[in-house]
């Protein structure tokens, strides 16, 4: 985002995504990158999923290119920290992108259903959008592994 970036984290079992706050961008994306790196370190994040705002026809426009640059800068910044000894090399997560079309619409709908409105709604939308993106990635990962989410005894 231009003003703030919503964050979400998963539970240790990689089942559920939950909101983890917002990082304010202001105009200094390096400070925002540093703030995100702090979250990565604090929570031992192994993989970062960045929402890719594709156009409705599936093409990448200006916003998608900006998201890809942001991801590349995040990786570059983590490597710089690693070279300076400020970040453990094993802590540098992999980064992927996930189509985020209509996640804001879904986030608004979820917040409306949860009766979160008014001034509290705007910052919550960014966080909830991050939850929707991460939950989609977790669900896709489980599907790729053939997991249904149901536990079997035996």
Coordinates of C-alpha atoms in Angstrom, one line a residue:
X1 CA 0.0 0.0 0.0
X2 CA 0.9 3.6 -0.3
X3 CA 0.0 4.6 3.3
X4 CA 0.4 1.4 5.2
X5 CA 1.0 -2.3 4.7
X6 CA -1.2 -4.8 6.5
X7 CA 0.5 -7.7 8.1
X8 CA -0.8 -11.2 9.0
X9 CA 0.9 -14.2 10.6
X10 CA -0.1 -17.8 10.7
X11 CA -0.2 -20.2 13.6
X12 CA 2.7 -22.6 14.0
X13 CA 0.8 -25.4 12.3
X14 CA 0.2 -23.2 9.2
X15 CA -3.5 -23.5 9.5
X16 CA -5.0 -20.1 10.3
X17 CA -3.9 -16.6 9.4
X18 CA -4.5 -13.8 11.9
X19 CA -3.9 -10.0 11.8
X20 CA -0.6 -8.8 12.9
X21 CA -0.9 -5.0 12.6
X22 CA 0.0 -2.4 10.0
X23 CA 3.3 -0.9 9.0
X24 CA 3.1 2.8 8.1
X25 CA 4.8 3.6 4.8
X26 CA 4.7 7.5 4.8
X27 CA 7.1 8.0 1.9
X28 CA 10.1 6.2 3.3
X29 CA 9.7 2.7 2.1
X30 CA 13.1 1.8 3.7
X31 CA 11.7 2.4 7.2
X32 CA 8.7 0.3 6.3
X33 CA 11.0 -2.5 5.1
X34 CA 12.9 -2.3 8.3
X35 CA 9.7 -2.5 10.3
X36 CA 8.7 -5.6 8.3
X37 CA 12.1 -7.1 8.9
X38 CA 11.6 -6.6 12.6
X39 CA 8.4 -8.6 12.5
X40 CA 10.1 -11.3 10.5
X41 CA 12.9 -11.5 13.1
X42 CA 10.5 -11.3 16.1
X43 CA 8.3 -14.1 14.8
X44 CA 10.9 -16.3 13.1
X45 CA 9.0 -16.0 9.8
X46 CA 10.1 -18.6 7.3
X47 CA 8.1 -17.5 4.3
X48 CA 6.7 -14.1 3.2
X49 CA 3.7 -13.8 1.0
X50 CA 3.2 -10.5 -0.7
X51 CA -0.1 -9.6 -2.3
X52 CA 0.2 -9.0 -6.0
X53 CA -2.5 -6.5 -7.2
X54 CA -3.1 -7.7 -10.7
X55 CA -5.5 -6.0 -13.0
X56 CA -9.0 -7.7 -13.3
X57 CA -7.9 -9.2 -16.6
X58 CA -4.9 -10.8 -14.9
X59 CA -2.2 -8.6 -16.3
X60 CA 0.4 -6.8 -14.2
X61 CA 0.0 -3.1 -14.0
X62 CA 1.8 -0.3 -12.2
X63 CA 0.7 -1.5 -8.7
X64 CA 1.8 -5.1 -9.4
X65 CA 5.2 -3.8 -10.6
X66 CA 5.5 -1.8 -7.4
X67 CA 4.7 -4.8 -5.3
X68 CA 7.4 -6.8 -7.1
X69 CA 9.9 -4.0 -6.5
X70 CA 8.9 -3.9 -2.8
X71 CA 9.5 -7.7 -2.6
X72 CA 12.9 -7.4 -4.3
X73 CA 13.8 -4.5 -2.0
X74 CA 12.8 -6.5 1.0
X75 CA 15.1 -9.4 0.0
X76 CA 17.9 -7.0 -0.8
X77 CA 17.5 -5.2 2.6
X78 CA 17.5 -8.6 4.5
X79 CA 20.7 -9.6 2.7
X80 CA 22.3 -6.2 3.6
X81 CA 21.4 -6.9 7.2
X82 CA 22.8 -10.4 7.0
X83 CA 26.1 -9.0 5.6
X84 CA 26.3 -6.5 8.4
X85 CA 25.7 -9.3 11.0
X86 CA 22.4 -7.8 12.0
X87 CA 20.4 -10.7 10.7
X88 CA 21.0 -14.4 11.0
X89 CA 21.3 -15.9 7.5
X90 CA 19.0 -18.8 8.5
X91 CA 16.3 -16.2 9.3
X92 CA 16.1 -14.8 5.8
X93 CA 12.7 -16.1 4.6
X94 CA 11.7 -17.0 1.1
X95 CA 9.3 -14.6 -0.6
X96 CA 6.4 -15.3 -3.0
X97 CA 3.6 -13.3 -4.5
X98 CA -0.1 -14.2 -4.5
X99 CA -2.8 -12.7 -6.7
X100 CA -4.7 -10.3 -4.4
X101 CA -7.5 -9.3 -6.7
X102 CA -10.7 -8.7 -4.8
X103 CA -9.1 -9.3 -1.4
X104 CA -10.1 -5.8 -0.3
X105 CA -13.7 -6.5 -1.2
X106 CA -13.5 -9.7 0.8
X107 CA -11.9 -7.9 3.7
X108 CA -14.6 -5.2 3.7
X109 CA -17.3 -7.9 3.7
X110 CA -15.7 -9.8 6.6
X111 CA -15.3 -6.6 8.6
X112 CA -18.9 -5.6 7.9
X113 CA -20.1 -9.0 9.0
X114 CA -18.0 -8.7 12.2
X115 CA -19.6 -5.2 12.7
X116 CA -16.3 -3.4 12.5
X117 CA -17.2 0.0 11.0
X118 CA -16.4 3.7 11.2
X119 CA -12.9 5.0 11.9
X120 CA -11.7 1.6 13.1
X121 CA -12.6 0.1 9.7
X122 CA -9.9 1.7 7.5
X123 CA -6.7 0.4 9.3
X124 CA -8.5 -2.9 9.9
X125 CA -9.1 -3.4 6.1
X126 CA -5.3 -3.5 5.4
X127 CA -4.8 -6.1 8.2
X128 CA -7.8 -8.1 7.1
X129 CA -6.7 -8.0 3.5
X130 CA -3.3 -9.4 4.6
X131 CA -5.2 -12.2 6.5
X132 CA -7.2 -13.0 3.3
X133 CA -4.0 -13.2 1.2
X134 CA -2.1 -15.3 3.8
X135 CA -5.1 -17.6 4.4
X136 CA -5.4 -18.1 0.6
X137 CA -1.7 -19.1 0.5
X138 CA -2.0 -21.5 3.4
X139 CA -5.1 -23.1 1.9
X140 CA -3.4 -23.5 -1.5
X141 CA -0.3 -25.0 0.2
X142 CA -2.5 -27.6 2.0
X143 CA -4.3 -28.4 -1.2
X144 CA -1.0 -28.9 -3.0
X145 CA 0.1 -31.3 -0.3
X146 CA -3.2 -33.1 -0.6
X147 CA -4.4 -32.2 2.9
X148 CA -8.1 -31.6 3.5
X149 CA -7.8 -30.0 6.8
X150 CA -9.6 -33.0 8.4
X151 CA -7.6 -35.0 10.9
X152 CA -7.7 -38.7 10.8
X153 CA -7.1 -41.0 13.7
X154 CA -5.2 -44.1 13.5

